[in-house]
PDB file of C-alpha atoms and ligand atoms in Angstrom:
ATOM      1  CA  UNK A   1     130.479 106.382  86.589  1.00  0.00           C
ATOM      2  CA  UNK A   2     129.949 103.903  89.435  1.00  0.00           C
ATOM      3  CA  UNK A   3     127.923 101.531  87.226  1.00  0.00           C
ATOM      4  CA  UNK A   4     129.918 101.523  84.013  1.00  0.00           C
ATOM      5  CA  UNK A   5     129.151  98.402  81.914  1.00  0.00           C
ATOM      6  CA  UNK A   6     126.443  97.261  84.349  1.00  0.00           C
ATOM      7  CA  UNK A   7     123.061  96.132  83.073  1.00  0.00           C
ATOM      8  CA  UNK A   8     119.973  97.038  85.067  1.00  0.00           C
ATOM      9  CA  UNK A   9     116.243  96.263  85.135  1.00  0.00           C
ATOM     10  CA  UNK A  10     113.925  98.810  86.793  1.00  0.00           C
ATOM     11  CA  UNK A  11     110.255  97.899  87.323  1.00  0.00           C
ATOM     12  CA  UNK A  12     107.687 100.644  87.665  1.00  0.00           C
ATOM     13  CA  UNK A  13     110.310 102.529  85.674  1.00  0.00           C
ATOM     14  CA  UNK A  14     107.802 104.995  84.248  1.00  0.00           C
ATOM     15  CA  UNK A  15     106.581 106.184  87.661  1.00  0.00           C
ATOM     16  CA  UNK A  16     107.986 108.813  89.998  1.00  0.00           C
ATOM     17  CA  UNK A  17     110.689 106.856  91.854  1.00  0.00           C
ATOM     18  CA  UNK A  18     111.267 104.403  88.974  1.00  0.00           C
ATOM     19  CA  UNK A  19     111.873 107.123  86.390  1.00  0.00           C
ATOM     20  CA  UNK A  20     114.238 109.062  88.662  1.00  0.00           C
ATOM     21  CA  UNK A  21     116.150 105.859  89.428  1.00  0.00           C
ATOM     22  CA  UNK A  22     116.321 104.782  85.782  1.00  0.00           C
ATOM     23  CA  UNK A  23     117.861 108.169  84.935  1.00  0.00           C
ATOM     24  CA  UNK A  24     120.251 108.026  87.915  1.00  0.00           C
ATOM     25  CA  UNK A  25     121.443 104.481  87.097  1.00  0.00           C
ATOM     26  CA  UNK A  26     121.989 105.510  83.465  1.00  0.00           C
ATOM     27  CA  UNK A  27     123.896 108.624  84.566  1.00  0.00           C
ATOM     28  CA  UNK A  28     126.288 106.289  86.430  1.00  0.00           C
ATOM     29  CA  UNK A  29     126.864 104.299  83.231  1.00  0.00           C
ATOM     30  CA  UNK A  30     124.348 101.452  83.471  1.00  0.00           C
ATOM     31  CA  UNK A  31     122.259 100.213  80.540  1.00  0.00           C
ATOM     32  CA  UNK A  32     118.655 100.259  81.780  1.00  0.00           C
ATOM     33  CA  UNK A  33     115.586  98.184  80.890  1.00  0.00           C
ATOM     34  CA  UNK A  34     112.650 100.404  81.856  1.00  0.00           C
ATOM     35  CA  UNK A  35     109.736  98.083  82.699  1.00  0.00           C
ATOM     36  CA  UNK A  36     106.195  99.329  83.275  1.00  0.00           C
ATOM     37  CA  UNK A  37     102.528  98.590  82.629  1.00  0.00           C
ATOM     38  CA  UNK A  38     102.390 101.987  80.951  1.00  0.00           C
ATOM     39  CA  UNK A  39     104.177 101.291  77.651  1.00  0.00           C
ATOM     40  CA  UNK A  40     104.122 104.865  76.384  1.00  0.00           C
ATOM     41  CA  UNK A  41     105.534 106.350  79.584  1.00  0.00           C
ATOM     42  CA  UNK A  42     108.223 103.635  79.781  1.00  0.00           C
ATOM     43  CA  UNK A  43     109.276 104.425  76.220  1.00  0.00           C
ATOM     44  CA  UNK A  44     109.479 108.126  77.096  1.00  0.00           C
ATOM     45  CA  UNK A  45     111.885 107.368  79.973  1.00  0.00           C
ATOM     46  CA  UNK A  46     114.017 105.083  77.771  1.00  0.00           C
ATOM     47  CA  UNK A  47     114.119 107.805  75.118  1.00  0.00           C
ATOM     48  CA  UNK A  48     115.135 110.386  77.742  1.00  0.00           C
ATOM     49  CA  UNK A  49     118.098 108.158  78.661  1.00  0.00           C
ATOM     50  CA  UNK A  50     119.081 107.538  75.031  1.00  0.00           C
ATOM     51  CA  UNK A  51     118.897 111.215  74.131  1.00  0.00           C
ATOM     52  CA  UNK A  52     121.294 111.950  77.026  1.00  0.00           C
ATOM     53  CA  UNK A  53     123.756 109.468  75.453  1.00  0.00           C
ATOM     54  CA  UNK A  54     122.848 106.426  77.579  1.00  0.00           C
ATOM     55  CA  UNK A  55     121.601 102.941  76.729  1.00  0.00           C
ATOM     56  CA  UNK A  56     118.007 101.969  77.473  1.00  0.00           C
ATOM     57  CA  UNK A  57     115.144  99.827  76.294  1.00  0.00           C
ATOM     58  CA  UNK A  58     111.485 100.063  77.314  1.00  0.00           C
ATOM     59  CA  UNK A  59     109.558  96.876  78.077  1.00  0.00           C
ATOM     60  CA  UNK A  60     105.782  96.912  78.608  1.00  0.00           C
ATOM     61  CA  UNK A  61     104.898  94.263  81.189  1.00  0.00           C
ATOM     62  CA  UNK A  62     102.676  93.384  84.126  1.00  0.00           C
ATOM     63  CA  UNK A  63     105.175  92.359  86.793  1.00  0.00           C
ATOM     64  CA  UNK A  64     102.652  90.125  88.545  1.00  0.00           C
ATOM     65  CA  UNK A  65     102.645  87.794  85.511  1.00  0.00           C
ATOM     66  CA  UNK A  66     105.311  85.081  85.328  1.00  0.00           C
ATOM     67  CA  UNK A  67     105.167  85.039  81.515  1.00  0.00           C
ATOM     68  CA  UNK A  68     105.801  88.801  81.472  1.00  0.00           C
ATOM     69  CA  UNK A  69     108.694  88.539  83.926  1.00  0.00           C
ATOM     70  CA  UNK A  70     110.299  85.771  81.846  1.00  0.00           C
ATOM     71  CA  UNK A  71     109.974  88.008  78.768  1.00  0.00           C
ATOM     72  CA  UNK A  72     111.469  90.982  80.637  1.00  0.00           C
ATOM     73  CA  UNK A  73     114.500  88.984  81.766  1.00  0.00           C
ATOM     74  CA  UNK A  74     114.979  87.407  78.321  1.00  0.00           C
ATOM     75  CA  UNK A  75     114.716  90.803  76.611  1.00  0.00           C
ATOM     76  CA  UNK A  76     117.207  92.444  78.977  1.00  0.00           C
ATOM     77  CA  UNK A  77     119.629  89.575  78.399  1.00  0.00           C
ATOM     78  CA  UNK A  78     119.208  89.709  74.630  1.00  0.00           C
ATOM     79  CA  UNK A  79     119.592  93.514  74.508  1.00  0.00           C
ATOM     80  CA  UNK A  80     122.412  93.954  77.030  1.00  0.00           C
ATOM     81  CA  UNK A  81     124.028  90.502  77.410  1.00  0.00           C
ATOM     82  CA  UNK A  82     123.329  90.110  81.139  1.00  0.00           C
ATOM     83  CA  UNK A  83     121.663  91.497  84.250  1.00  0.00           C
ATOM     84  CA  UNK A  84     123.744  92.902  87.131  1.00  0.00           C
ATOM     85  CA  UNK A  85     121.214  95.114  88.916  1.00  0.00           C
ATOM     86  CA  UNK A  86     117.464  94.755  89.473  1.00  0.00           C
ATOM     87  CA  UNK A  87     115.319  97.418  91.106  1.00  0.00           C
ATOM     88  CA  UNK A  88     111.994  95.737  91.983  1.00  0.00           C
ATOM     89  CA  UNK A  89     110.007  98.925  92.430  1.00  0.00           C
ATOM     90  CA  UNK A  90     106.572  98.649  90.773  1.00  0.00           C
ATOM     91  CA  UNK A  91     103.889  99.028  93.403  1.00  0.00           C
ATOM     92  CA  UNK A  92     100.260  99.913  94.024  1.00  0.00           C
ATOM     93  CA  UNK A  93      98.314 101.005  97.083  1.00  0.00           C
ATOM     94  CA  UNK A  94      94.706 100.606  98.211  1.00  0.00           C
ATOM     95  CA  UNK A  95      93.722 102.930 101.065  1.00  0.00           C
ATOM     96  CA  UNK A  96      91.242 100.634 102.796  1.00  0.00           C
ATOM     97  CA  UNK A  97      90.863  98.800 106.111  1.00  0.00           C
ATOM     98  CA  UNK A  98      90.463  95.009 106.320  1.00  0.00           C
ATOM     99  CA  UNK A  99      86.680  95.400 106.425  1.00  0.00           C
ATOM    100  CA  UNK A 100      86.635  97.540 103.295  1.00  0.00           C
ATOM    101  CA  UNK A 101      89.145  95.507 101.246  1.00  0.00           C
ATOM    102  CA  UNK A 102      87.852  92.962  98.726  1.00  0.00           C
ATOM    103  CA  UNK A 103      89.684  89.671  98.246  1.00  0.00           C
ATOM    104  CA  UNK A 104      90.393  90.687  94.633  1.00  0.00           C
ATOM    105  CA  UNK A 105      92.025  93.956  95.763  1.00  0.00           C
ATOM    106  CA  UNK A 106      94.080  92.120  98.392  1.00  0.00           C
ATOM    107  CA  UNK A 107      95.324  89.651  95.776  1.00  0.00           C
ATOM    108  CA  UNK A 108      96.133  92.389  93.266  1.00  0.00           C
ATOM    109  CA  UNK A 109      98.184  94.355  95.802  1.00  0.00           C
ATOM    110  CA  UNK A 110     100.107  91.222  96.750  1.00  0.00           C
ATOM    111  CA  UNK A 111     100.486  90.256  93.076  1.00  0.00           C
ATOM    112  CA  UNK A 112     102.155  93.535  92.158  1.00  0.00           C
ATOM    113  CA  UNK A 113     103.994  94.335  95.394  1.00  0.00           C
ATOM    114  CA  UNK A 114     105.120  90.853  96.513  1.00  0.00           C
ATOM    115  CA  UNK A 115     104.663  88.051  93.946  1.00  0.00           C
ATOM    116  CA  UNK A 116     106.400  90.184  91.306  1.00  0.00           C
ATOM    117  CA  UNK A 117     109.584  90.316  93.389  1.00  0.00           C
ATOM    118  CA  UNK A 118     109.517  86.556  93.961  1.00  0.00           C
ATOM    119  CA  UNK A 119     109.015  86.003  90.213  1.00  0.00           C
ATOM    120  CA  UNK A 120     111.795  88.383  89.218  1.00  0.00           C
ATOM    121  CA  UNK A 121     114.226  86.753  91.651  1.00  0.00           C
ATOM    122  CA  UNK A 122     113.206  83.270  90.501  1.00  0.00           C
ATOM    123  CA  UNK A 123     114.216  84.140  86.950  1.00  0.00           C
ATOM    124  CA  UNK A 124     117.092  86.571  87.438  1.00  0.00           C
ATOM    125  CA  UNK A 125     119.052  84.932  90.271  1.00  0.00           C
ATOM    126  CA  UNK A 126     120.328  82.059  88.063  1.00  0.00           C
ATOM    127  CA  UNK A 127     121.708  84.638  85.607  1.00  0.00           C
ATOM    128  CA  UNK A 128     123.420  86.586  88.381  1.00  0.00           C
ATOM    129  CA  UNK A 129     124.779  83.359  89.908  1.00  0.00           C
ATOM    130  CA  UNK A 130     126.317  82.372  86.587  1.00  0.00           C
ATOM    131  CA  UNK A 131     127.886  85.834  86.289  1.00  0.00           C
ATOM    132  CA  UNK A 132     129.350  85.691  89.810  1.00  0.00           C
ATOM    133  CA  UNK A 133     126.998  88.118  91.552  1.00  0.00           C
ATOM    134  CA  UNK A 134     124.657  91.064  91.355  1.00  0.00           C
ATOM    135  CA  UNK A 135     122.620  93.554  93.354  1.00  0.00           C
ATOM    136  CA  UNK A 136     118.860  93.398  93.854  1.00  0.00           C
ATOM    137  CA  UNK A 137     117.020  96.303  95.473  1.00  0.00           C
ATOM    138  CA  UNK A 138     113.368  95.987  96.462  1.00  0.00           C
ATOM    139  CA  UNK A 139     111.104  98.921  97.234  1.00  0.00           C
ATOM    140  CA  UNK A 140     109.488  98.484 100.613  1.00  0.00           C
ATOM    141  CA  UNK A 141     107.983 101.410 102.522  1.00  0.00           C
ATOM    142  CA  UNK A 142     108.108 103.052 105.917  1.00  0.00           C
ATOM    143  CA  UNK A 143     104.692 101.455 106.340  1.00  0.00           C
ATOM    144  CA  UNK A 144     106.261  98.039 105.781  1.00  0.00           C
ATOM    145  CA  UNK A 145     108.318  98.652 108.916  1.00  0.00           C
ATOM    146  CA  UNK A 146     105.894 100.375 111.262  1.00  0.00           C
ATOM    147  CA  UNK A 147     102.421 100.004 109.702  1.00  0.00           C
ATOM    148  CA  UNK A 148      99.976 102.744 108.771  1.00  0.00           C
ATOM    149  CA  UNK A 149      96.268 103.471 108.750  1.00  0.00           C
ATOM    150  CA  UNK A 150      93.665 102.539 106.115  1.00  0.00           C
ATOM    151  CA  UNK A 151      96.084 100.531 103.978  1.00  0.00           C
ATOM    152  CA  UNK A 152      95.921  96.969 105.308  1.00  0.00           C
ATOM    153  CA  UNK A 153      96.912  95.137 102.123  1.00  0.00           C
ATOM    154  CA  UNK A 154      99.674  97.641 101.328  1.00  0.00           C
ATOM    155  CA  UNK A 155     101.197  97.519 104.834  1.00  0.00           C
ATOM    156  CA  UNK A 156     101.094  93.709 104.845  1.00  0.00           C
ATOM    157  CA  UNK A 157     102.636  93.561 101.373  1.00  0.00           C
ATOM    158  CA  UNK A 158     105.467  95.954 102.201  1.00  0.00           C
ATOM    159  CA  UNK A 159     106.228  94.082 105.425  1.00  0.00           C
ATOM    160  CA  UNK A 160     106.530  91.008 103.224  1.00  0.00           C
ATOM    161  CA  UNK A 161     108.929  92.857 100.917  1.00  0.00           C
ATOM    162  CA  UNK A 162     111.229  93.775 103.818  1.00  0.00           C
ATOM    163  CA  UNK A 163     111.382  90.223 105.190  1.00  0.00           C
ATOM    164  CA  UNK A 164     111.530  88.552 101.754  1.00  0.00           C
ATOM    165  CA  UNK A 165     114.549  90.764 101.118  1.00  0.00           C
ATOM    166  CA  UNK A 166     116.288  89.387 104.217  1.00  0.00           C
ATOM    167  CA  UNK A 167     115.482  85.796 103.205  1.00  0.00           C
ATOM    168  CA  UNK A 168     116.779  86.373  99.660  1.00  0.00           C
ATOM    169  CA  UNK A 169     119.962  87.893 101.065  1.00  0.00           C
ATOM    170  CA  UNK A 170     120.549  84.789 103.193  1.00  0.00           C
ATOM    171  CA  UNK A 171     119.882  82.359 100.337  1.00  0.00           C
ATOM    172  CA  UNK A 172     121.895  84.089  97.618  1.00  0.00           C
ATOM    173  CA  UNK A 173     124.664  85.905  99.493  1.00  0.00           C
ATOM    174  CA  UNK A 174     127.058  82.960  99.054  1.00  0.00           C
ATOM    175  CA  UNK A 175     126.699  83.418  95.263  1.00  0.00           C
ATOM    176  CA  UNK A 176     127.746  87.053  95.553  1.00  0.00           C
ATOM    177  CA  UNK A 177     124.230  88.444  95.166  1.00  0.00           C
ATOM    178  CA  UNK A 178     123.338  91.282  97.539  1.00  0.00           C
ATOM    179  CA  UNK A 179     119.650  91.956  98.233  1.00  0.00           C
ATOM    180  CA  UNK A 180     118.458  95.073 100.088  1.00  0.00           C
ATOM    181  CA  UNK A 181     115.257  97.036 100.477  1.00  0.00           C
ATOM    182  CA  UNK A 182     114.876 100.782 100.192  1.00  0.00           C
ATOM    183  CA  UNK A 183     112.048 102.110 102.329  1.00  0.00           C
ATOM    184  CA  UNK A 184     110.785 105.576 101.418  1.00  0.00           C
ATOM    185  CA  UNK A 185     108.540 107.813 103.461  1.00  0.00           C
ATOM    186  CA  UNK A 186     106.233 110.211 101.612  1.00  0.00           C
ATOM    187  CA  UNK A 187     107.728 110.979  98.216  1.00  0.00           C
ATOM    188  CA  UNK A 188     106.103 113.347  95.770  1.00  0.00           C
ATOM    189  CA  UNK A 189     104.894 110.993  93.015  1.00  0.00           C
ATOM    190  CA  UNK A 190     101.699 109.895  91.292  1.00  0.00           C
ATOM    191  CA  UNK A 191     101.121 107.389  94.095  1.00  0.00           C
ATOM    192  CA  UNK A 192     100.436 110.191  96.575  1.00  0.00           C
ATOM    193  CA  UNK A 193      97.928 111.817  94.206  1.00  0.00           C
ATOM    194  CA  UNK A 194      96.285 108.409  93.847  1.00  0.00           C
ATOM    195  CA  UNK A 195      96.074 108.073  97.647  1.00  0.00           C
ATOM    196  CA  UNK A 196      94.560 111.552  98.015  1.00  0.00           C
ATOM    197  CA  UNK A 197      91.974 110.615  95.391  1.00  0.00           C
ATOM    198  CA  UNK A 198      91.150 107.293  97.082  1.00  0.00           C
ATOM    199  CA  UNK A 199      90.710 109.026 100.451  1.00  0.00           C
ATOM    200  CA  UNK A 200      88.677 111.851  98.929  1.00  0.00           C
ATOM    201  CA  UNK A 201      91.161 114.370 100.326  1.00  0.00           C
ATOM    202  CA  UNK A 202      92.375 117.613  98.937  1.00  0.00           C
ATOM    203  CA  UNK A 203      95.822 116.850  97.493  1.00  0.00           C
ATOM    204  CA  UNK A 204      97.429 119.990  98.909  1.00  0.00           C
ATOM    205  CA  UNK A 205      96.451 119.194 102.500  1.00  0.00           C
ATOM    206  CA  UNK A 206      97.498 115.574 101.983  1.00  0.00           C
ATOM    207  CA  UNK A 207     100.908 116.670 100.750  1.00  0.00           C
ATOM    208  CA  UNK A 208     101.255 119.192 103.604  1.00  0.00           C
ATOM    209  CA  UNK A 209     101.184 116.364 106.167  1.00  0.00           C
ATOM    210  CA  UNK A 210     104.870 115.738 105.466  1.00  0.00           C
ATOM    211  CA  UNK A 211     105.692 119.135 106.978  1.00  0.00           C
ATOM    212  CA  UNK A 212     105.856 117.714 110.509  1.00  0.00           C
ATOM    213  CA  UNK A 213     108.823 115.492 109.656  1.00  0.00           C
ATOM    214  CA  UNK A 214     112.227 116.312 111.145  1.00  0.00           C
ATOM    215  CA  UNK A 215     113.392 117.560 107.737  1.00  0.00           C
ATOM    216  CA  UNK A 216     110.096 119.515 107.390  1.00  0.00           C
ATOM    217  CA  UNK A 217     109.341 118.438 103.830  1.00  0.00           C
ATOM    218  CA  UNK A 218     108.341 115.594 101.565  1.00  0.00           C
ATOM    219  CA  UNK A 219     110.987 113.561  99.730  1.00  0.00           C
ATOM    220  CA  UNK A 220     111.722 113.909  96.056  1.00  0.00           C
ATOM    221  CA  UNK A 221     112.065 110.845  93.780  1.00  0.00           C
ATOM    222  CA  UNK A 222     115.710 111.659  93.053  1.00  0.00           C
ATOM    223  CA  UNK A 223     116.547 111.327  96.745  1.00  0.00           C
ATOM    224  CA  UNK A 224     115.350 107.721  96.750  1.00  0.00           C
ATOM    225  CA  UNK A 225     117.144 107.157  93.430  1.00  0.00           C
ATOM    226  CA  UNK A 226     120.508 108.098  94.952  1.00  0.00           C
ATOM    227  CA  UNK A 227     120.028 105.544  97.734  1.00  0.00           C
ATOM    228  CA  UNK A 228     119.278 102.904  95.107  1.00  0.00           C
ATOM    229  CA  UNK A 229     122.379 103.848  93.102  1.00  0.00           C
ATOM    230  CA  UNK A 230     124.451 103.368  96.247  1.00  0.00           C
ATOM    231  CA  UNK A 231     122.898  99.944  96.929  1.00  0.00           C
ATOM    232  CA  UNK A 232     123.400  98.971  93.264  1.00  0.00           C
ATOM    233  CA  UNK A 233     127.069  99.982  93.247  1.00  0.00           C
ATOM    234  CA  UNK A 234     130.156  98.451  94.836  1.00  0.00           C
ATOM    235  CA  UNK A 235     130.160 101.376  97.293  1.00  0.00           C
ATOM    236  CA  UNK A 236     127.765  99.203  99.345  1.00  0.00           C
ATOM    237  CA  UNK A 237     129.759  95.982  98.813  1.00  0.00           C
ATOM    238  CA  UNK A 238     129.321  94.694 102.415  1.00  0.00           C
ATOM    239  CA  UNK A 239     125.635  95.630 102.724  1.00  0.00           C
ATOM    240  CA  UNK A 240     123.003  92.921 102.250  1.00  0.00           C
ATOM    241  CA  UNK A 241     119.653  92.109 103.834  1.00  0.00           C
ATOM    242  CA  UNK A 242     119.398  95.735 104.961  1.00  0.00           C
ATOM    243  CA  UNK A 243     116.230  97.836 105.153  1.00  0.00           C
ATOM    244  CA  UNK A 244     117.479 101.308 104.232  1.00  0.00           C
ATOM    245  CA  UNK A 245     115.024 104.012 105.292  1.00  0.00           C
ATOM    246  CA  UNK A 246     114.807 107.191 103.180  1.00  0.00           C
ATOM    247  CA  UNK A 247     112.066 109.216 104.835  1.00  0.00           C
ATOM    248  CA  UNK A 248     113.244 112.573 106.153  1.00  0.00           C
ATOM    249  CA  UNK A 249     113.319 111.101 109.652  1.00  0.00           C
ATOM    250  CA  UNK A 250     109.577 110.553 109.798  1.00  0.00           C
ATOM    251  CA  UNK A 251     109.255 106.953 110.894  1.00  0.00           C
ATOM    252  CA  UNK A 252     111.810 106.585 113.657  1.00  0.00           C
TER     253      UNK A 252
HETATM  254  P1  NAI B 301     104.088 105.763  90.916  1.00  0.00           P
HETATM  255  O1  NAI B 301     102.643 105.460  90.917  1.00  0.00           O
HETATM  256  O2  NAI B 301     104.562 107.076  90.395  1.00  0.00           O
HETATM  257  O3  NAI B 301     104.903 104.624  90.160  1.00  0.00           O
HETATM  258  C1  NAI B 301     104.532 103.269  90.187  1.00  0.00           C
HETATM  259  C2  NAI B 301     104.759 102.702  88.803  1.00  0.00           C
HETATM  260  O4  NAI B 301     104.516 101.297  88.841  1.00  0.00           O
HETATM  261  C3  NAI B 301     103.810 103.295  87.754  1.00  0.00           C
HETATM  262  O5  NAI B 301     104.542 103.774  86.647  1.00  0.00           O
HETATM  263  C4  NAI B 301     102.914 102.135  87.391  1.00  0.00           C
HETATM  264  O6  NAI B 301     102.466 102.171  86.033  1.00  0.00           O
HETATM  265  C5  NAI B 301     103.823 100.954  87.651  1.00  0.00           C
HETATM  266  N1  NAI B 301     103.062  99.718  87.874  1.00  0.00           N
HETATM  267  C6  NAI B 301     101.968  99.541  88.654  1.00  0.00           C
HETATM  268  N2  NAI B 301     101.540  98.279  88.556  1.00  0.00           N
HETATM  269  C7  NAI B 301     102.381  97.636  87.713  1.00  0.00           C
HETATM  270  C8  NAI B 301     102.442  96.318  87.211  1.00  0.00           C
HETATM  271  N3  NAI B 301     101.538  95.389  87.561  1.00  0.00           N
HETATM  272  N4  NAI B 301     103.438  96.016  86.342  1.00  0.00           N
HETATM  273  C9  NAI B 301     104.339  96.945  85.959  1.00  0.00           C
HETATM  274  N5  NAI B 301     104.335  98.206  86.401  1.00  0.00           N
HETATM  275  C10 NAI B 301     103.348  98.546  87.262  1.00  0.00           C
HETATM  276  O7  NAI B 301     104.524 105.610  92.437  1.00  0.00           O
HETATM  277  P2  NAI B 301     105.969 105.690  93.143  1.00  0.00           P
HETATM  278  O8  NAI B 301     105.768 106.510  94.345  1.00  0.00           O
HETATM  279  O9  NAI B 301     107.037 106.014  92.200  1.00  0.00           O
HETATM  280  O10 NAI B 301     106.093 104.171  93.643  1.00  0.00           O
HETATM  281  C11 NAI B 301     107.232 103.375  93.437  1.00  0.00           C
HETATM  282  C12 NAI B 301     107.383 102.439  94.612  1.00  0.00           C
HETATM  283  O11 NAI B 301     107.654 103.209  95.787  1.00  0.00           O
HETATM  284  C13 NAI B 301     106.143 101.603  94.938  1.00  0.00           C
HETATM  285  O12 NAI B 301     106.540 100.281  95.248  1.00  0.00           O
HETATM  286  C14 NAI B 301     105.583 102.290  96.160  1.00  0.00           C
HETATM  287  O13 NAI B 301     104.827 101.423  96.956  1.00  0.00           O
HETATM  288  C15 NAI B 301     106.847 102.742  96.847  1.00  0.00           C
HETATM  289  N6  NAI B 301     106.680 103.783  97.838  1.00  0.00           N
HETATM  290  C16 NAI B 301     106.267 105.041  97.468  1.00  0.00           C
HETATM  291  C17 NAI B 301     106.107 106.020  98.429  1.00  0.00           C
HETATM  292  C18 NAI B 301     105.649 107.389  98.068  1.00  0.00           C
HETATM  293  O14 NAI B 301     105.401 108.190  98.993  1.00  0.00           O
HETATM  294  N7  NAI B 301     105.527 107.763  96.814  1.00  0.00           N
HETATM  295  C19 NAI B 301     106.385 105.756  99.846  1.00  0.00           C
HETATM  296  C20 NAI B 301     106.844 104.421 100.115  1.00  0.00           C
HETATM  297  C21 NAI B 301     106.979 103.476  99.137  1.00  0.00           C
END
């Protein structure tokens, strides 16, 4: 129970990595606010936690909206009495080059992947400061560190997540707030199916690409979740501004 009495917010909490992390945080004793655009799926995750004896609330929200983020933070505070851990994890991908990407798509990717993290920090940092500290974990990507093909807006947005994380760590470290990014390689979630669909590829061959990694397989959402639990807990008490890579060795 490394997170006993801690209160957590997880965005994209209904998706592959978000659900696994919501369950893992709850298993370590945290109360979890499961935030997602998909209200029904978020409620299902919250119910899964409650039926296992944990504490959870589902909040339907678009994380790119400041009004929604303010409501998320206010609801978590009202339900749990504080916020100690935030996992900024909601994300979307568009598999297009610069030439193919519309301005609207570019802005949407940055709204969900980047502006949402800024907004969450804007509204949650004062609460953490008043409480004497906290841990914020942002989901970057291997492609935010090394780039990737046919995903210009996504790669740019995830690079922004990694560096925004470092800047947040510098600004808020003196208040006891640690800020780190977790950077997955290919993880078996709905996002990969979405990518296969966007590229018009057969999903099986798309998934098989991970087989050339040193660990010879794709990651599972629970493997990212355990890294997030570590960053959320005091086990990582001297770690901030870090870009933790969880990718089976694929992006060295
Ligand atoms: P997913 O598609 O299963 O989950 C994403 C979740 O975010 C969904 O539940 C979706 O409804 C939610 N979401 C999307 N837009 C939202 C918005 N505006 N407001 C609130 N919720 C919203 O995908 P996955 O893989 O679990 O993705 C989680 C994070 O991991 C993303 O940031 C993604 O970029 C990142 N990532 C995933 C990798 C993978 O191979 N699956 C690799 C590297 C990074």
